[in-house]
Amino acid sequence: MDILLKEIFIGKPKTVGQKEAIEPMEREWTSGIFKEPVHGPIWVGKTNVSGDGQADLKNHGGPEKAIFAYPSSHYLYWQEELKTADIRPGGMGENFSLEYVKEEQISIGDTFQVGEVMIQVSQPRQPCWKPARRFKRKELALLIQNTGKTGWYFRVLQEGTVQEGDKLILLERPHPEWTIAQCNYVMHVDKQNMELAQELANIELLATNWRKTLADRVDKRQVKDIRKRVLGPNE
């Protein structure tokens, strides 16, 4: 597997929109999704990339979501699907824009060396309403989820510096069967398959929040309502 760290993006939360707007998509909101490319060596710590930040620390950031990675090749799809050139690398709020890899090729627990840093795949991204608000496409979170073009998160096992152009070298792959694509399938498509949900929930290297969601699904035989997450205040 020859994965390239094509670009690195960081950004602090900022507030945009209009306080008194009647149209929900035009209202004021705060997010760390707005990121800019950085060049040269940059420090990666246990909870984030240096200079990066999140507005909603309950649902973003932290040790399980230290780095958000997104395949650069997805942007051509979104440009064609949404008929806009406005959505381009960095647009999904990713820290690492990766080349030569997709969700079907990355698995939970995959451990990589990149520059001085050792990182491990923790979970797929579950898109919320903020990319939709950014690009004024109310259905975008659902489109990201339903296409499986979600990207994924890394936890940081060893801190250090990275820079664009570094290669991700695979060190360990404990769960090759549990690709990001397969995790998305269980969580979002085959939602009534409690056997698969339990199997995935048992993977210790899967992020805690995913394990809890799946375990609750199995215990209650009930799938959690996603409207608040994917539509939120955009409705």
mmCIF file of C-alpha atoms in Angstrom:
data_model
loop_
_atom_site.group_PDB
_atom_site.id
_atom_site.type_symbol
_atom_site.label_atom_id
_atom_site.label_comp_id
_atom_site.label_asym_id
_atom_site.label_seq_id
_atom_site.Cartn_x
_atom_site.Cartn_y
_atom_site.Cartn_z
ATOM 1 C CA MET A 1 0.000 0.000 0.000
ATOM 2 C CA ASP A 2 1.550 3.288 -1.145
ATOM 3 C CA ILE A 3 -0.404 6.159 0.454
ATOM 4 C CA LEU A 4 0.741 9.755 0.066
ATOM 5 C CA LEU A 5 0.082 12.614 2.472
ATOM 6 C CA LYS A 6 -0.695 15.092 -0.264
ATOM 7 C CA GLU A 7 -1.676 18.129 1.831
ATOM 8 C CA ILE A 8 -2.098 19.121 5.473
ATOM 9 C CA PHE A 9 -4.858 21.487 6.590
ATOM 10 C CA ILE A 10 -5.449 23.297 9.876
ATOM 11 C CA GLY A 11 -7.797 25.977 11.142
ATOM 12 C CA LYS A 12 -9.244 27.485 14.301
ATOM 13 C CA PRO A 13 -13.015 27.783 14.803
ATOM 14 C CA LYS A 14 -14.623 30.827 13.290
ATOM 15 C CA THR A 15 -18.112 32.277 13.155
ATOM 16 C CA VAL A 16 -19.829 33.058 9.865
ATOM 17 C CA GLY A 17 -23.356 33.849 8.678
ATOM 18 C CA GLN A 18 -25.970 36.371 9.781
ATOM 19 C CA LYS A 19 -27.566 36.397 13.235
ATOM 20 C CA GLU A 20 -30.984 37.516 12.081
ATOM 21 C CA ALA A 21 -31.188 35.487 8.856
ATOM 22 C CA ILE A 22 -34.568 33.871 8.208
ATOM 23 C CA GLU A 23 -33.193 31.150 5.929
ATOM 24 C CA PRO A 24 -31.571 28.482 8.168
ATOM 25 C CA MET A 25 -28.628 27.946 5.814
ATOM 26 C CA GLU A 26 -27.728 31.640 6.086
ATOM 27 C CA ARG A 27 -27.824 31.867 9.902
ATOM 28 C CA GLU A 28 -24.816 32.454 12.103
ATOM 29 C CA TRP A 29 -22.805 29.372 13.076
ATOM 30 C CA THR A 30 -19.389 28.518 14.452
ATOM 31 C CA SER A 31 -17.160 25.690 13.234
ATOM 32 C CA GLY A 32 -13.586 24.536 12.805
ATOM 33 C CA ILE A 33 -14.381 23.142 9.343
ATOM 34 C CA PHE A 34 -12.684 26.109 7.661
ATOM 35 C CA LYS A 35 -9.087 25.008 7.180
ATOM 36 C CA GLU A 36 -6.112 26.244 5.181
ATOM 37 C CA PRO A 37 -3.083 24.310 3.859
ATOM 38 C CA VAL A 38 0.177 24.442 5.796
ATOM 39 C CA HIS A 39 3.642 23.682 4.455
ATOM 40 C CA GLY A 40 6.815 22.321 5.951
ATOM 41 C CA PRO A 41 7.130 20.239 9.126
ATOM 42 C CA ILE A 42 4.183 20.531 11.535
ATOM 43 C CA TRP A 43 3.769 19.011 14.980
ATOM 44 C CA VAL A 44 1.131 16.335 15.539
ATOM 45 C CA GLY A 45 0.133 15.784 19.158
ATOM 46 C CA LYS A 46 -2.106 13.289 20.911
ATOM 47 C CA THR A 47 -5.280 15.320 20.410
ATOM 48 C CA ASN A 48 -4.729 17.346 17.232
ATOM 49 C CA VAL A 49 -2.434 18.832 14.627
ATOM 50 C CA SER A 50 -0.647 21.958 15.889
ATOM 51 C CA GLY A 51 -2.664 25.071 15.051
ATOM 52 C CA ASP A 52 -5.884 23.149 14.511
ATOM 53 C CA GLY A 53 -9.025 23.474 16.607
ATOM 54 C CA GLN A 54 -12.658 22.420 16.923
ATOM 55 C CA ALA A 55 -15.706 24.399 18.003
ATOM 56 C CA ASP A 56 -17.715 21.391 19.218
ATOM 57 C CA LEU A 57 -15.364 19.461 21.486
ATOM 58 C CA LYS A 58 -18.118 17.009 22.436
ATOM 59 C CA ASN A 59 -18.321 15.594 18.914
ATOM 60 C CA HIS A 60 -14.985 16.579 17.374
ATOM 61 C CA GLY A 61 -11.338 16.366 18.319
ATOM 62 C CA GLY A 62 -9.809 14.516 21.251
ATOM 63 C CA PRO A 63 -7.598 11.408 21.303
ATOM 64 C CA GLU A 64 -9.915 9.245 19.177
ATOM 65 C CA LYS A 65 -10.320 11.969 16.544
ATOM 66 C CA ALA A 66 -6.916 13.632 16.605
ATOM 67 C CA ILE A 67 -6.597 13.645 12.803
ATOM 68 C CA PHE A 68 -9.368 13.636 10.212
ATOM 69 C CA ALA A 69 -8.226 12.118 6.910
ATOM 70 C CA TYR A 70 -10.024 12.338 3.576
ATOM 71 C CA PRO A 71 -9.156 10.886 0.155
ATOM 72 C CA SER A 72 -8.272 13.676 -2.270
ATOM 73 C CA SER A 73 -9.823 11.736 -5.169
ATOM 74 C CA HIS A 74 -13.331 12.179 -3.716
ATOM 75 C CA TYR A 75 -13.374 15.849 -4.616
ATOM 76 C CA LEU A 76 -13.711 15.205 -8.339
ATOM 77 C CA TYR A 77 -16.799 13.122 -7.534
ATOM 78 C CA TRP A 78 -18.318 15.895 -5.400
ATOM 79 C CA GLN A 79 -17.556 18.569 -7.988
ATOM 80 C CA GLU A 80 -19.371 16.526 -10.632
ATOM 81 C CA GLU A 81 -22.192 15.379 -8.359
ATOM 82 C CA LEU A 82 -22.912 18.831 -6.948
ATOM 83 C CA LYS A 83 -21.970 20.662 -10.163
ATOM 84 C CA THR A 84 -19.641 23.098 -8.413
ATOM 85 C CA ALA A 85 -15.926 23.802 -8.331
ATOM 86 C CA ASP A 86 -16.247 25.392 -4.880
ATOM 87 C CA ILE A 87 -15.789 22.101 -3.056
ATOM 88 C CA ARG A 88 -12.110 21.170 -3.187
ATOM 89 C CA PRO A 89 -9.424 19.604 -0.947
ATOM 90 C CA GLY A 90 -9.731 20.855 2.616
ATOM 91 C CA GLY A 91 -13.438 21.494 2.099
ATOM 92 C CA MET A 92 -14.614 18.641 4.292
ATOM 93 C CA GLY A 93 -12.534 19.941 7.187
ATOM 94 C CA GLU A 94 -9.860 17.279 6.880
ATOM 95 C CA ASN A 95 -6.359 17.597 8.335
ATOM 96 C CA PHE A 96 -4.760 15.024 6.033
ATOM 97 C CA SER A 97 -5.619 14.925 2.344
ATOM 98 C CA LEU A 98 -4.525 11.474 1.217
ATOM 99 C CA GLU A 99 -3.761 10.189 -2.260
ATOM 100 C CA TYR A 100 -3.947 6.612 -3.588
ATOM 101 C CA VAL A 101 -6.389 5.317 -0.955
ATOM 102 C CA LYS A 102 -10.124 5.024 -0.293
ATOM 103 C CA GLU A 103 -12.438 3.693 2.409
ATOM 104 C CA GLU A 104 -12.332 0.184 0.953
ATOM 105 C CA GLN A 105 -8.563 -0.001 1.569
ATOM 106 C CA ILE A 106 -8.343 1.231 5.168
ATOM 107 C CA SER A 107 -9.333 -0.837 8.209
ATOM 108 C CA ILE A 108 -9.946 -0.231 11.898
ATOM 109 C CA GLY A 109 -6.690 -0.539 13.810
ATOM 110 C CA ASP A 110 -4.463 -0.001 10.781
ATOM 111 C CA THR A 111 -1.262 1.516 12.155
ATOM 112 C CA PHE A 112 0.973 3.714 10.018
ATOM 113 C CA GLN A 113 4.268 5.546 10.300
ATOM 114 C CA VAL A 114 4.157 8.945 8.615
ATOM 115 C CA GLY A 115 7.145 11.210 9.149
ATOM 116 C CA GLU A 116 7.986 10.972 12.848
ATOM 117 C CA VAL A 117 4.399 10.152 13.788
ATOM 118 C CA MET A 118 2.700 6.813 14.416
ATOM 119 C CA ILE A 119 -1.060 6.897 13.820
ATOM 120 C CA GLN A 120 -3.867 4.336 14.064
ATOM 121 C CA VAL A 121 -7.297 4.238 12.396
ATOM 122 C CA SER A 122 -10.031 4.638 15.027
ATOM 123 C CA GLN A 123 -13.357 5.111 13.197
ATOM 124 C CA PRO A 124 -15.112 6.390 10.084
ATOM 125 C CA ARG A 125 -16.330 9.942 10.151
ATOM 126 C CA GLN A 126 -20.036 10.325 10.778
ATOM 127 C CA PRO A 127 -20.896 13.487 8.844
ATOM 128 C CA CYS A 128 -22.912 16.155 10.617
ATOM 129 C CA TRP A 129 -24.850 19.130 9.270
ATOM 130 C CA LYS A 130 -21.830 21.445 9.047
ATOM 131 C CA PRO A 131 -20.478 20.462 5.589
ATOM 132 C CA ALA A 132 -24.051 20.948 4.356
ATOM 133 C CA ARG A 133 -24.185 24.429 5.855
ATOM 134 C CA ARG A 134 -20.779 25.331 4.468
ATOM 135 C CA PHE A 135 -21.687 24.443 0.896
ATOM 136 C CA LYS A 136 -25.383 25.387 1.161
ATOM 137 C CA ARG A 137 -26.474 21.827 0.306
ATOM 138 C CA LYS A 138 -29.003 20.658 2.866
ATOM 139 C CA GLU A 139 -28.696 17.009 1.843
ATOM 140 C CA LEU A 140 -24.895 16.882 1.789
ATOM 141 C CA ALA A 141 -24.373 15.022 5.092
ATOM 142 C CA LEU A 142 -26.739 12.296 3.929
ATOM 143 C CA LEU A 143 -24.998 12.136 0.551
ATOM 144 C CA ILE A 144 -21.608 11.754 2.240
ATOM 145 C CA GLN A 145 -22.991 9.010 4.475
ATOM 146 C CA ASN A 146 -24.914 7.170 1.756
ATOM 147 C CA THR A 147 -22.038 7.180 -0.733
ATOM 148 C CA GLY A 148 -19.601 5.964 1.906
ATOM 149 C CA LYS A 149 -17.220 8.805 1.018
ATOM 150 C CA THR A 150 -16.854 9.689 4.670
ATOM 151 C CA GLY A 151 -13.140 9.666 5.366
ATOM 152 C CA TRP A 152 -11.892 8.443 8.742
ATOM 153 C CA TYR A 153 -10.106 9.429 11.935
ATOM 154 C CA PHE A 154 -6.690 8.562 13.302
ATOM 155 C CA ARG A 155 -5.571 8.426 16.907
ATOM 156 C CA VAL A 156 -1.927 9.361 17.538
ATOM 157 C CA LEU A 157 0.236 6.668 19.136
ATOM 158 C CA GLN A 158 3.507 8.560 18.802
ATOM 159 C CA GLU A 159 3.790 12.336 18.539
ATOM 160 C CA GLY A 160 6.149 14.093 16.158
ATOM 161 C CA THR A 161 6.316 16.112 12.953
ATOM 162 C CA VAL A 162 4.943 15.422 9.490
ATOM 163 C CA GLN A 163 4.890 17.351 6.238
ATOM 164 C CA GLU A 164 3.175 17.127 2.873
ATOM 165 C CA GLY A 165 4.773 14.560 0.619
ATOM 166 C CA ASP A 166 5.394 12.053 3.421
ATOM 167 C CA LYS A 167 4.306 8.477 2.735
ATOM 168 C CA LEU A 168 2.126 6.458 5.091
ATOM 169 C CA ILE A 169 3.916 3.182 5.798
ATOM 170 C CA LEU A 170 1.666 0.387 7.043
ATOM 171 C CA LEU A 171 3.058 -1.199 10.208
ATOM 172 C CA GLU A 172 0.149 -3.343 11.406
ATOM 173 C CA ARG A 173 -3.273 -4.462 10.180
ATOM 174 C CA PRO A 174 -5.100 -6.405 12.930
ATOM 175 C CA HIS A 175 -8.614 -6.250 11.409
ATOM 176 C CA PRO A 176 -8.376 -6.324 7.605
ATOM 177 C CA GLU A 177 -12.016 -7.431 7.326
ATOM 178 C CA TRP A 178 -13.278 -4.295 9.075
ATOM 179 C CA THR A 179 -12.605 -1.694 6.419
ATOM 180 C CA ILE A 180 -14.004 1.809 6.773
ATOM 181 C CA ALA A 181 -16.401 0.902 3.957
ATOM 182 C CA GLN A 182 -17.624 -2.175 5.848
ATOM 183 C CA CYS A 183 -18.050 -0.190 9.076
ATOM 184 C CA ASN A 184 -20.129 2.384 7.194
ATOM 185 C CA TYR A 185 -22.207 -0.427 5.706
ATOM 186 C CA VAL A 186 -23.024 -1.864 9.130
ATOM 187 C CA MET A 187 -23.707 1.516 10.721
ATOM 188 C CA HIS A 188 -25.710 3.128 7.928
ATOM 189 C CA VAL A 189 -26.995 0.490 5.473
ATOM 190 C CA ASP A 190 -27.493 -2.957 7.018
ATOM 191 C CA LYS A 191 -28.825 -1.363 10.184
ATOM 192 C CA GLN A 192 -31.027 -4.265 11.286
ATOM 193 C CA ASN A 193 -28.203 -6.790 11.208
ATOM 194 C CA MET A 194 -27.629 -7.122 14.950
ATOM 195 C CA GLU A 195 -25.092 -9.908 14.534
ATOM 196 C CA LEU A 196 -22.770 -7.716 12.476
ATOM 197 C CA ALA A 197 -23.389 -4.766 14.790
ATOM 198 C CA GLN A 198 -22.328 -6.848 17.783
ATOM 199 C CA GLU A 199 -19.288 -8.182 15.949
ATOM 200 C CA LEU A 200 -18.146 -4.665 15.112
ATOM 201 C CA ALA A 201 -18.891 -3.399 18.641
ATOM 202 C CA ASN A 202 -16.525 -6.067 19.970
ATOM 203 C CA ILE A 203 -13.527 -4.603 18.105
ATOM 204 C CA GLU A 204 -11.463 -3.016 20.890
ATOM 205 C CA LEU A 205 -9.571 -0.708 18.522
ATOM 206 C CA LEU A 206 -12.826 0.848 17.286
ATOM 207 C CA ALA A 207 -13.459 4.266 18.871
ATOM 208 C CA THR A 208 -15.502 4.164 22.082
ATOM 209 C CA ASN A 209 -18.414 6.216 20.754
ATOM 210 C CA TRP A 210 -18.912 3.843 17.811
ATOM 211 C CA ARG A 211 -18.740 0.805 20.083
ATOM 212 C CA LYS A 212 -21.319 2.343 22.410
ATOM 213 C CA THR A 213 -23.698 3.277 19.578
ATOM 214 C CA LEU A 214 -23.565 -0.240 18.156
ATOM 215 C CA ALA A 215 -23.895 -1.897 21.573
ATOM 216 C CA ASP A 216 -26.950 0.258 22.339
ATOM 217 C CA ARG A 217 -28.453 -0.726 18.992
ATOM 218 C CA VAL A 218 -28.055 -4.397 19.830
ATOM 219 C CA ASP A 219 -29.326 -4.028 23.415
ATOM 220 C CA LYS A 220 -32.410 -2.018 22.471
ATOM 221 C CA ARG A 221 -32.971 -3.570 19.037
ATOM 222 C CA GLN A 222 -33.422 -0.005 17.877
ATOM 223 C CA VAL A 223 -31.538 2.228 15.427
ATOM 224 C CA LYS A 224 -30.733 5.733 16.627
ATOM 225 C CA ASP A 225 -32.458 8.633 14.855
ATOM 226 C CA ILE A 226 -29.870 10.516 12.773
ATOM 227 C CA ARG A 227 -31.918 13.582 11.782
ATOM 228 C CA LYS A 228 -30.421 15.823 14.469
ATOM 229 C CA ARG A 229 -26.913 14.927 13.338
ATOM 230 C CA VAL A 230 -27.315 15.189 9.565
ATOM 231 C CA LEU A 231 -29.831 18.063 9.385
ATOM 232 C CA GLY A 232 -29.456 19.849 12.729
ATOM 233 C CA PRO A 233 -30.315 23.551 12.543
ATOM 234 C CA ASN A 234 -30.328 23.436 8.736
ATOM 235 C CA GLU A 235 -33.975 22.357 8.766
#
